[in-house]
PDB file of C-alpha atoms in Angstrom:
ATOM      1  CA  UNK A   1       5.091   5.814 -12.681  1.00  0.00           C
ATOM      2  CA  UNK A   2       1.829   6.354 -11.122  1.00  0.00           C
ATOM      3  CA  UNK A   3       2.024   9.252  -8.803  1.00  0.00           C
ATOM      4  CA  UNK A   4      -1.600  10.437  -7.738  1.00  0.00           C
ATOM      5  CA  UNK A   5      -1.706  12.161  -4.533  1.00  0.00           C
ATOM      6  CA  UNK A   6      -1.558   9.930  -1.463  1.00  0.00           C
ATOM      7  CA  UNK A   7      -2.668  10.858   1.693  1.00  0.00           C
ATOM      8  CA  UNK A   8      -0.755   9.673   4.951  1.00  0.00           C
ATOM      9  CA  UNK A   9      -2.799   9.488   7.673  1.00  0.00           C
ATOM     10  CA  UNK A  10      -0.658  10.006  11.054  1.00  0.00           C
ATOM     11  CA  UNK A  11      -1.870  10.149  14.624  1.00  0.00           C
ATOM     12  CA  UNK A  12       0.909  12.222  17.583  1.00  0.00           C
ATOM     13  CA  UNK A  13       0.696  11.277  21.322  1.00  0.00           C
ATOM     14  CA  UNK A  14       4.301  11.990  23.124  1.00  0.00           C
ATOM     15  CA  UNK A  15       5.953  10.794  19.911  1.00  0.00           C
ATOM     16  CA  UNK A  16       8.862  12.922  20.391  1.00  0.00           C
ATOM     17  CA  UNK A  17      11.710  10.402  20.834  1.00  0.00           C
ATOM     18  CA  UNK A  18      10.985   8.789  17.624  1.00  0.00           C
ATOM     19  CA  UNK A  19       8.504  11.369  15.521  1.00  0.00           C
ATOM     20  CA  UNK A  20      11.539  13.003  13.336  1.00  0.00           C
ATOM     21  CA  UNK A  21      12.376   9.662  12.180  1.00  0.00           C
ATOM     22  CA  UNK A  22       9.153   8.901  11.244  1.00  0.00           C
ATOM     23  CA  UNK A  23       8.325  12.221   9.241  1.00  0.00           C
ATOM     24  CA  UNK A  24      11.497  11.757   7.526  1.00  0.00           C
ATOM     25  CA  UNK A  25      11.043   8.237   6.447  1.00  0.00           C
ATOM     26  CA  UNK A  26       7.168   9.720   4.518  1.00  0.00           C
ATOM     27  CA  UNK A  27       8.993  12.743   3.495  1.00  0.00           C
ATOM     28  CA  UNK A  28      11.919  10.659   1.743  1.00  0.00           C
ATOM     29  CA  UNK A  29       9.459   8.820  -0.117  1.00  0.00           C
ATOM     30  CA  UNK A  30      10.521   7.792  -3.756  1.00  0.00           C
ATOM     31  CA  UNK A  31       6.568   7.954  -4.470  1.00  0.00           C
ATOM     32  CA  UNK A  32       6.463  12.615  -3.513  1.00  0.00           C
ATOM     33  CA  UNK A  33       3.087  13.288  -4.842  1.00  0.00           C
ATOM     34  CA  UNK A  34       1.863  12.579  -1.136  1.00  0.00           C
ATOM     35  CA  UNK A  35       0.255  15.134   2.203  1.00  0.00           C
ATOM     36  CA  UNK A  36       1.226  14.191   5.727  1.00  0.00           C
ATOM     37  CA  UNK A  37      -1.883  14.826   7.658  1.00  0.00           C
ATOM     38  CA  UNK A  38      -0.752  14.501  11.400  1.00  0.00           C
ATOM     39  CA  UNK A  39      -3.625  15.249  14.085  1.00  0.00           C
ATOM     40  CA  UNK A  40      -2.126  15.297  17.805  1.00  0.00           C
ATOM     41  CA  UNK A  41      -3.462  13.729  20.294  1.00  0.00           C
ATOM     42  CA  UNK A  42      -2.833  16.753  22.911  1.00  0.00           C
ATOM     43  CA  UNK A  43       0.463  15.596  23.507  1.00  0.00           C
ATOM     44  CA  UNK A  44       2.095  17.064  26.717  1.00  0.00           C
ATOM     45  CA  UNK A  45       5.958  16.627  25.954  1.00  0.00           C
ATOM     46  CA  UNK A  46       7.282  20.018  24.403  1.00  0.00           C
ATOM     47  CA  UNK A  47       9.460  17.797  22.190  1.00  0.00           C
ATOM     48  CA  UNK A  48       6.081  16.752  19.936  1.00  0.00           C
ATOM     49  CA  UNK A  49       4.632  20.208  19.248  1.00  0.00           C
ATOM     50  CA  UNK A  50       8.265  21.899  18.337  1.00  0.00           C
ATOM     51  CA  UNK A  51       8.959  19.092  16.129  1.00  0.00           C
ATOM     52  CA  UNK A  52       5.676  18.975  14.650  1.00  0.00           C
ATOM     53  CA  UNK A  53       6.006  23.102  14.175  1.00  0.00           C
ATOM     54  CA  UNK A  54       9.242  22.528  12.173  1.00  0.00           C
ATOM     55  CA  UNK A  55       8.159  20.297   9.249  1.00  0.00           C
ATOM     56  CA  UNK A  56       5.003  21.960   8.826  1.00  0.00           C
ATOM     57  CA  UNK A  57       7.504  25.538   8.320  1.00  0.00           C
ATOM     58  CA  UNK A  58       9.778  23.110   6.294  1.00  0.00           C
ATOM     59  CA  UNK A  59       7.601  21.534   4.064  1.00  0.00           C
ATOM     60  CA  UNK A  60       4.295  22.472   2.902  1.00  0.00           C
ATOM     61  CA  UNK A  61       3.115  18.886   2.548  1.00  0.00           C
ATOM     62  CA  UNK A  62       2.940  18.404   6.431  1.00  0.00           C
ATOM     63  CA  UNK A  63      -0.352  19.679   7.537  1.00  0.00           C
ATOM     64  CA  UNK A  64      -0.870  19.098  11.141  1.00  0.00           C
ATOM     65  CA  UNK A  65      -4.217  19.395  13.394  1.00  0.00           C
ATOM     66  CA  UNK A  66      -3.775  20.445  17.552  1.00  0.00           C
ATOM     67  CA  UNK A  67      -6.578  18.542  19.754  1.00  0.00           C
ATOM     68  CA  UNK A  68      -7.616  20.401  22.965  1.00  0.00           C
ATOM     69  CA  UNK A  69      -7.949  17.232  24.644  1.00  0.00           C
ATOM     70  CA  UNK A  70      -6.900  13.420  24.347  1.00  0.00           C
ATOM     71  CA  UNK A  71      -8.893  11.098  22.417  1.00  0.00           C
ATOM     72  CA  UNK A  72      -7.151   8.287  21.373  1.00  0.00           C
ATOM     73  CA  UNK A  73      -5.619   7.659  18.424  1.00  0.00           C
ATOM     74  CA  UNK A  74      -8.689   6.202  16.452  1.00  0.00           C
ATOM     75  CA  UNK A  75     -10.508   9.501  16.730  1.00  0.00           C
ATOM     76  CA  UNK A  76      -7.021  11.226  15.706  1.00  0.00           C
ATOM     77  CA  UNK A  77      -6.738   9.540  12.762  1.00  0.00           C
ATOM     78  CA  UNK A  78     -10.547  10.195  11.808  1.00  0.00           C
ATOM     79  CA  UNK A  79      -9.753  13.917  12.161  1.00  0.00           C
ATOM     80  CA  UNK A  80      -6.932  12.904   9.899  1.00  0.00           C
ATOM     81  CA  UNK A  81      -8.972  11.231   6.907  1.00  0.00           C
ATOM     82  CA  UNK A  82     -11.498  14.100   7.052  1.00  0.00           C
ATOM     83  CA  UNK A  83      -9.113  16.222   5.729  1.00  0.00           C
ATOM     84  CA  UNK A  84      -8.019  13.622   3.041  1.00  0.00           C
ATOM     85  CA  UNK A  85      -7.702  14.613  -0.591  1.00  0.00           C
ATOM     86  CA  UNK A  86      -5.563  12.008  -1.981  1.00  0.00           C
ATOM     87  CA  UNK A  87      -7.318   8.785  -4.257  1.00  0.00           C
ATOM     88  CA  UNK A  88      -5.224   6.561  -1.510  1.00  0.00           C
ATOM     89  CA  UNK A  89      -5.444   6.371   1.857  1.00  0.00           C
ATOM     90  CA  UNK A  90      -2.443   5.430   3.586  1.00  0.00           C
ATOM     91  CA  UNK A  91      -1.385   4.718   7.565  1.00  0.00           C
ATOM     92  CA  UNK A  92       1.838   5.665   9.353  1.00  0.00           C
ATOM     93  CA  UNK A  93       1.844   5.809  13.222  1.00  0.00           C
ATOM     94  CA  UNK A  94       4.101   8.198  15.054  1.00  0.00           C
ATOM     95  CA  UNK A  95       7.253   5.883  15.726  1.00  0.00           C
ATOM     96  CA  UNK A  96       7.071   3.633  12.804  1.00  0.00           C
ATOM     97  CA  UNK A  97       8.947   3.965   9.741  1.00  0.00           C
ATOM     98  CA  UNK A  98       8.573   3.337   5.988  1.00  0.00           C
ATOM     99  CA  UNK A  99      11.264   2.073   3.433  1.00  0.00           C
ATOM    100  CA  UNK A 100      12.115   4.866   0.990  1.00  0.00           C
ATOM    101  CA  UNK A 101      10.378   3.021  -2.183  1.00  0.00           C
ATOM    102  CA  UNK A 102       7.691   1.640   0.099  1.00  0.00           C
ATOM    103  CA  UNK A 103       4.714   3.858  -1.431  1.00  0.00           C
ATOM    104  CA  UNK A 104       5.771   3.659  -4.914  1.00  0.00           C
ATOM    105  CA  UNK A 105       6.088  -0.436  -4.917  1.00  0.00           C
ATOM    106  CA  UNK A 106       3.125  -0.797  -3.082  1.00  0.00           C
ATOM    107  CA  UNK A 107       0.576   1.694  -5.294  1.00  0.00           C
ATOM    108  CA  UNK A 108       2.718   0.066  -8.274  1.00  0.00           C
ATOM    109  CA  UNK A 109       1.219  -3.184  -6.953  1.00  0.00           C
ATOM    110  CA  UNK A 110      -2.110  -2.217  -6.343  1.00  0.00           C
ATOM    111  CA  UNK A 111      -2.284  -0.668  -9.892  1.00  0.00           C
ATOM    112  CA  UNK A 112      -1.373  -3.817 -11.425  1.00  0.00           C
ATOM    113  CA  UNK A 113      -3.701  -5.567  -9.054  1.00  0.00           C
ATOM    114  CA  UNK A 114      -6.482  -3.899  -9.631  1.00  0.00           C
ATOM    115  CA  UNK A 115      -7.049  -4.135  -5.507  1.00  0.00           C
ATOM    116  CA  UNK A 116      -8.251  -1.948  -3.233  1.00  0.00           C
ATOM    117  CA  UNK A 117      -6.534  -2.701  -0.213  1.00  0.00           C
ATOM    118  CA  UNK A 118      -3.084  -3.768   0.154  1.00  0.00           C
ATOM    119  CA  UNK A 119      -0.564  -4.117   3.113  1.00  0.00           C
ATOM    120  CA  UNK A 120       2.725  -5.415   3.462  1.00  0.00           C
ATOM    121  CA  UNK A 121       4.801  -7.829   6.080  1.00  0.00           C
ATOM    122  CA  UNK A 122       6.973  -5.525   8.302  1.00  0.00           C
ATOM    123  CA  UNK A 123      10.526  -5.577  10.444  1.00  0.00           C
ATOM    124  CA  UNK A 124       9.614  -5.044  14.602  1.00  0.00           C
ATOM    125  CA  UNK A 125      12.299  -2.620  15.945  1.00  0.00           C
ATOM    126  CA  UNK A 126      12.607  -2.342  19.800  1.00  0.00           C
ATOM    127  CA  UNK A 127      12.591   0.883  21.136  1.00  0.00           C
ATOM    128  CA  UNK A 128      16.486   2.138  20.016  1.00  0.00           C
ATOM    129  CA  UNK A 129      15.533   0.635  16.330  1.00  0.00           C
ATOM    130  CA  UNK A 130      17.173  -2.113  16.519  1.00  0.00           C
ATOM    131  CA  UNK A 131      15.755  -4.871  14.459  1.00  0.00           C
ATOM    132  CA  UNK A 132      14.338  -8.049  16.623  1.00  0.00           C
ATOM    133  CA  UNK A 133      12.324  -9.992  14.407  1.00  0.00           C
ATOM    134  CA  UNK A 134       9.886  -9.723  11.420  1.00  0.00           C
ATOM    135  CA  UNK A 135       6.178 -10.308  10.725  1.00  0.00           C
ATOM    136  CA  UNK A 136       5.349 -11.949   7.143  1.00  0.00           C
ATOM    137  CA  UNK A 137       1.953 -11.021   5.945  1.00  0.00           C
ATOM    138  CA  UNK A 138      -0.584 -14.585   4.049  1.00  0.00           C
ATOM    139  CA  UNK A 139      -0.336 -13.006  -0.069  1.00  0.00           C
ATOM    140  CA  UNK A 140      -3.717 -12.817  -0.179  1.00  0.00           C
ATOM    141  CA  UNK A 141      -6.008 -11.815   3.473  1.00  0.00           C
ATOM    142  CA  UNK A 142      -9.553 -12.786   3.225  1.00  0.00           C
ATOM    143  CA  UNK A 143     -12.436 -11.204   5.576  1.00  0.00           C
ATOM    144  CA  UNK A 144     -12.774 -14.176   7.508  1.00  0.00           C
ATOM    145  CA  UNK A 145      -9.476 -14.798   7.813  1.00  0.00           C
ATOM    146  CA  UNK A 146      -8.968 -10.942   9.430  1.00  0.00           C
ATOM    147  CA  UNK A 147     -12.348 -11.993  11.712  1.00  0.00           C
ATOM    148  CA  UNK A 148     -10.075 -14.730  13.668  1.00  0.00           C
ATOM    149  CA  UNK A 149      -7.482 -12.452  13.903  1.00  0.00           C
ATOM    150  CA  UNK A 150      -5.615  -8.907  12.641  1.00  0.00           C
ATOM    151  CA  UNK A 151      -2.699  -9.630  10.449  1.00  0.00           C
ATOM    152  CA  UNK A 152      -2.567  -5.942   8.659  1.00  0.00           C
ATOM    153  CA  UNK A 153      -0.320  -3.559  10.432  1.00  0.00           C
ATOM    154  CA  UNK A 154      -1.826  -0.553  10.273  1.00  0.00           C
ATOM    155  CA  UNK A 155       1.017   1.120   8.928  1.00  0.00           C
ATOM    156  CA  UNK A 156       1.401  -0.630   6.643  1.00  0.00           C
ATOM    157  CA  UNK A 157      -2.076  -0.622   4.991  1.00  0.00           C
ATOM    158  CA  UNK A 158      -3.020   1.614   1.889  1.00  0.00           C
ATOM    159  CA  UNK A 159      -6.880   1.626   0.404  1.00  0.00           C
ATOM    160  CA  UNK A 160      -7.786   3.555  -3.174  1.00  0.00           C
ATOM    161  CA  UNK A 161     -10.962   6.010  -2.032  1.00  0.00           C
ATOM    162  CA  UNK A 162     -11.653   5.714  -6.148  1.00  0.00           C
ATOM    163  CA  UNK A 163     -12.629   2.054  -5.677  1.00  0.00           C
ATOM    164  CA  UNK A 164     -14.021   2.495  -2.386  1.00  0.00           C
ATOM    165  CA  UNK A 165     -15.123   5.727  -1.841  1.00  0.00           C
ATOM    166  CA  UNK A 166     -14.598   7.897   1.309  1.00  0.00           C
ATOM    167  CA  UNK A 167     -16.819   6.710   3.983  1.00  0.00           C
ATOM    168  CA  UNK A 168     -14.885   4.517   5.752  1.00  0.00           C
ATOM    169  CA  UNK A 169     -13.653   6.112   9.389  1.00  0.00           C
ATOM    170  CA  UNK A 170     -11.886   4.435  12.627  1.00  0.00           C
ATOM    171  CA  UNK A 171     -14.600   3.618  15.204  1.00  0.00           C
ATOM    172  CA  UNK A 172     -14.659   5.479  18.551  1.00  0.00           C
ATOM    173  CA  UNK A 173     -13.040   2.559  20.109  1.00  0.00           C
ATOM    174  CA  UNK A 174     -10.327   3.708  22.447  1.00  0.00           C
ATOM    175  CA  UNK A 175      -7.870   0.286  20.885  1.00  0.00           C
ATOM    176  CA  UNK A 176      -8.191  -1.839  18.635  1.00  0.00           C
ATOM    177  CA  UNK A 177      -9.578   0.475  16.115  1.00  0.00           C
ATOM    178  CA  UNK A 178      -7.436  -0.110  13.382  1.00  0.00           C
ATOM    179  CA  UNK A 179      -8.873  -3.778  13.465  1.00  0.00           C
ATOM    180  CA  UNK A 180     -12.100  -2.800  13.146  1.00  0.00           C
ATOM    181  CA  UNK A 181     -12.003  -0.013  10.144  1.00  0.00           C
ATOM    182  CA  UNK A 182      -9.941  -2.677   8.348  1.00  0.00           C
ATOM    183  CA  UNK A 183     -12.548  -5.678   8.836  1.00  0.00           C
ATOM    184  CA  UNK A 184     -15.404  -2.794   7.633  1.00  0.00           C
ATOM    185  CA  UNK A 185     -13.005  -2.000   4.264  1.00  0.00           C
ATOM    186  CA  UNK A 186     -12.446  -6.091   4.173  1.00  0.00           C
ATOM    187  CA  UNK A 187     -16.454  -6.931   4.080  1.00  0.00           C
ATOM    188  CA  UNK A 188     -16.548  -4.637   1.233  1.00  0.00           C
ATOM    189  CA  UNK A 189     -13.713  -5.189  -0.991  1.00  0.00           C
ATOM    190  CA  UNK A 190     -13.214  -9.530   0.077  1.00  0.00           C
ATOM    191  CA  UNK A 191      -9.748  -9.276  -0.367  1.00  0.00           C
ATOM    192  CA  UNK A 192      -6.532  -7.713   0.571  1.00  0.00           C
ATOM    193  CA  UNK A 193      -3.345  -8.366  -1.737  1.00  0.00           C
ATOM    194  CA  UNK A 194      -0.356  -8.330   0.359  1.00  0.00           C
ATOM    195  CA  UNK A 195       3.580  -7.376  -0.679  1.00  0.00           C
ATOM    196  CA  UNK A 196       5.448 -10.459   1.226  1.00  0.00           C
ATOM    197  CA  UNK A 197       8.653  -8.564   1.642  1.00  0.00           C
ATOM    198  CA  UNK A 198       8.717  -6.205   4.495  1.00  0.00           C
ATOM    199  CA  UNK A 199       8.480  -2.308   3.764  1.00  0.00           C
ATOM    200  CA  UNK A 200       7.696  -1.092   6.743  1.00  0.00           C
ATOM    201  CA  UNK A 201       9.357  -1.006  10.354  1.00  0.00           C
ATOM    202  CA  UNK A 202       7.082  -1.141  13.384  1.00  0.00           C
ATOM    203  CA  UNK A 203       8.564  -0.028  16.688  1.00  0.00           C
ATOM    204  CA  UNK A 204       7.283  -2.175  19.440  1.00  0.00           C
ATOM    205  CA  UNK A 205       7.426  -0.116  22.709  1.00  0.00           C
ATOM    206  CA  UNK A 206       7.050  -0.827  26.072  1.00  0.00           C
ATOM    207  CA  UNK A 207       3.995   0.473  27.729  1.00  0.00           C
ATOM    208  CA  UNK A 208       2.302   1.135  24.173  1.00  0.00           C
ATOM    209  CA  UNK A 209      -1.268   0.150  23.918  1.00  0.00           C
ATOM    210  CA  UNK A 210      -0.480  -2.588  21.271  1.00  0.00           C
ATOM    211  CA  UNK A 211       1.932  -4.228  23.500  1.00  0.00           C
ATOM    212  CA  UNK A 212      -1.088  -4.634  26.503  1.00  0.00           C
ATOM    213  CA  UNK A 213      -1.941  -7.583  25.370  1.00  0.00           C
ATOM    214  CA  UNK A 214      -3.950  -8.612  28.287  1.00  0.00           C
ATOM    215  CA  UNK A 215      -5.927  -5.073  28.889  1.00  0.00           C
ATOM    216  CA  UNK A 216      -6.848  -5.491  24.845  1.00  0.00           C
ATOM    217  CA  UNK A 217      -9.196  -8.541  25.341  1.00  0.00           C
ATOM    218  CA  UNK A 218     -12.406  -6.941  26.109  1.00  0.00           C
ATOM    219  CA  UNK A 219     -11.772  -4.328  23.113  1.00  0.00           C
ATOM    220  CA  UNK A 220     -11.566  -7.412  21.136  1.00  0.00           C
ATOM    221  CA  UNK A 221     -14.576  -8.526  21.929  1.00  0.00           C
ATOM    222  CA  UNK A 222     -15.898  -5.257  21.377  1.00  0.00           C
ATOM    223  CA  UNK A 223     -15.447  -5.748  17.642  1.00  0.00           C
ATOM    224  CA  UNK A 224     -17.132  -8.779  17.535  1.00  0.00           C
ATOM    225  CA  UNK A 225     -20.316  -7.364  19.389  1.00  0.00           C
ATOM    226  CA  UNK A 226     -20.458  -3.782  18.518  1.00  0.00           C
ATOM    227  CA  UNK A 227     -18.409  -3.542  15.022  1.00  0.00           C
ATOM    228  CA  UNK A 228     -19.686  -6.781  13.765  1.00  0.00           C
ATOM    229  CA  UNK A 229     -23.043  -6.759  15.194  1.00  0.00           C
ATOM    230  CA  UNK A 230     -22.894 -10.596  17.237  1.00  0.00           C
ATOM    231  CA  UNK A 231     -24.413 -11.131  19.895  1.00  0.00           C
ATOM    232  CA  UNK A 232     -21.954 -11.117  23.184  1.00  0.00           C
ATOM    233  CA  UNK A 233     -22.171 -14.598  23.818  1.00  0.00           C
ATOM    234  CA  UNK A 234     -20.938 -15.182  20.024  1.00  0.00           C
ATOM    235  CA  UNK A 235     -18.608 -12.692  20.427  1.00  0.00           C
ATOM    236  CA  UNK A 236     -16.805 -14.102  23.201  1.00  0.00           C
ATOM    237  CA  UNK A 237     -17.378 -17.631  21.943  1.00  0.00           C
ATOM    238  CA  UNK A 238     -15.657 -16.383  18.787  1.00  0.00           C
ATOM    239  CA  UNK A 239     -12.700 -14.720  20.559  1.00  0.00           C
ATOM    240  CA  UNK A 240     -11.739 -17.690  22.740  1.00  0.00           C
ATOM    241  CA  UNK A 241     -12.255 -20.540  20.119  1.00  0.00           C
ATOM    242  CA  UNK A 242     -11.331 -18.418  17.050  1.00  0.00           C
ATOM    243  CA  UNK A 243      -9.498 -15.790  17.491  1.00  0.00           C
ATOM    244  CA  UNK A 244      -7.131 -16.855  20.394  1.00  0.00           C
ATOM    245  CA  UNK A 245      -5.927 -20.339  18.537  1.00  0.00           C
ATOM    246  CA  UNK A 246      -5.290 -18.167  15.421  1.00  0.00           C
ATOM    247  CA  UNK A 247      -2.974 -15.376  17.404  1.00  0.00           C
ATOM    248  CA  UNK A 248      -1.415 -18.114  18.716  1.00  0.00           C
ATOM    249  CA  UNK A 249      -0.276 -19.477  15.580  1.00  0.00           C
ATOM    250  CA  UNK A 250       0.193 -16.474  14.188  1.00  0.00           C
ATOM    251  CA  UNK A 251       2.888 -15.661  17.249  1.00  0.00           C
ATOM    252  CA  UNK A 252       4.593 -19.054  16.566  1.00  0.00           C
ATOM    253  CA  UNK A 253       5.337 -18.239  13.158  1.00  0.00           C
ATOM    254  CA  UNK A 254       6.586 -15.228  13.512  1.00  0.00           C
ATOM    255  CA  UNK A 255       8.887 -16.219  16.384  1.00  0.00           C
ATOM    256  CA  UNK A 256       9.993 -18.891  13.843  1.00  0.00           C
ATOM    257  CA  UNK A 257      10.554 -16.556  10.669  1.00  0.00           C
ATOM    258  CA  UNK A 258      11.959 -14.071  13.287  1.00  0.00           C
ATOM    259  CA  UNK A 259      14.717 -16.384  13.797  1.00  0.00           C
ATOM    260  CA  UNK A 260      15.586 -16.758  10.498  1.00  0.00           C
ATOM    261  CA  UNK A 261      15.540 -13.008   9.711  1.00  0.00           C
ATOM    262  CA  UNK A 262      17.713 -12.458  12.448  1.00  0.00           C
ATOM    263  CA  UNK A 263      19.884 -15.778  11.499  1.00  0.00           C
ATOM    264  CA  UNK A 264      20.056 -14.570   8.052  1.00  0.00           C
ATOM    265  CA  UNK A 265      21.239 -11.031   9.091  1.00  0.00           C
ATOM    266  CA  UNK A 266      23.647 -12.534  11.596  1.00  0.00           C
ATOM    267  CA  UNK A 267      25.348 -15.063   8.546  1.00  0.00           C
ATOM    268  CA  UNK A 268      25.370 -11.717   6.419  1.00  0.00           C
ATOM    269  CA  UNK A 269      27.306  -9.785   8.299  1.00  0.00           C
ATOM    270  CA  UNK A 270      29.611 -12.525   8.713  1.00  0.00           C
TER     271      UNK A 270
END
């Protein structure tokens, strides 16, 4: 079993309801040869810190980084990768959570893949974890195809540093930064080779900055002009003619293989 070091990149920000779950589920990996690098985001709920305190006592592979001041989560998990030692890079976000085998299927997969990037499809949890649908990842995700629109949850994305090297960082962005540090890795290594079957749960809160759909449009376009270098009329031509029919497909289908995740759960229990 391959089991060079990984490194788990995860950003803090008022996590508390949900951050013990989410330590736990890296911690309980099958794959142990791994360092939890957690930078917070100055969080200001008590609950955070003290939870943060105990698994770095607990465990010496939770190292964890205090900000004086908030950032964003981008520039959290920069402070994160700096610290990296691990050949693979890999992305957990305070109130998701990983399968127990999910690192050692997935590295076992990139090994025999020879790839450098690799992701996964994921369950969507609402806020008390209970499952409401599921997002199925394309096998194979292509740099254009990631340019009309982001299907690679971030936590469930892992790169190899040995095939890539170590110079690829979030951008200051305040959202949609994830986006953009994946389309940089994408224009270099053409390809990312997906597992189909979910390993990862994403928690889709209320009031998160994923779930502002509306207030994420100009960061969007962002990408396009300042990541990508177009010019701003390109950039928004690309977003409303590209990008917005390709989320929109992308959100039918998953409302449609929701259903049948949740229909096939349903008939299961049954």
């Amino acid at each position: 079993m391959n089991q060079e070091l990984v490194s788990v990149i995860m950003p803090t920000y008022n996590a508390g309801k949900f951050l013990s779950d989410s330590i736990a589920s890296v911690l309980n990996q099958t794959h142990t040869n791994l360092e939890l690098l957690i930078t917070d985001d100055c969080s200001t709920d008590a609950s955070t810190r003290e939870i943060l305190q105990r698994y770095s006592q607990a465990d010496s592979r939770v190292k964890v980084e205090y900000l004086d001041e908030n950032k964003g989560p981008g520039y959290a998990r920069n402070q994160s990768i700096k610290r990296a030692v691990g050949r693979y890079i890999a992305f957990c976000d305070g109130d998701d959570r990983w399968l127990s085998d999910k690192l050692e299927r997935q590295i076992a997969y990139m090994y025999r893949k020879s790839c450098a990037l690799c992701s996964t499809s994921y369950i969507i949890c609402d806020e008390n974890g209970e499952e409401t649908g599921i997002s199925i990842s394309p096998e194979r995700i292509t740099y254009g195809m990631l340019k009309r629109d982001n299907k690679i949850g971030c936590s469930t994305a892992i790169y190899d540093t040995q095939l890539l090297g170590r110079k690829f960082y979030m951008p200051t962005l305040r959202k949609r930064q994830d986006w953009a540090m994946l389309l940089t890795i994408l224009r270099e290594c053409k390809v990312c080779h997906a597992i189909t079957e979910p390993l990862t749960l994403y928690r889709n809160r209320q009031g998160s900055l994923s779930s502002q759909k509306f207030s994420l449009i100009k960061y969007n376009v962002r990408v396009y002009h300042d990541i990508l270098g177009f010019g701003i009329l390109k950039s928004y031509l690309y977003f409303y003619f590209l990008f917005m029919p390709s989320y929109l497909l992308k959100v039918w289908k998953r409302k449609c293989d929701s259903r049948r995740f949740l229909k096939s759960k349903m008939s299961g229990k049954n």
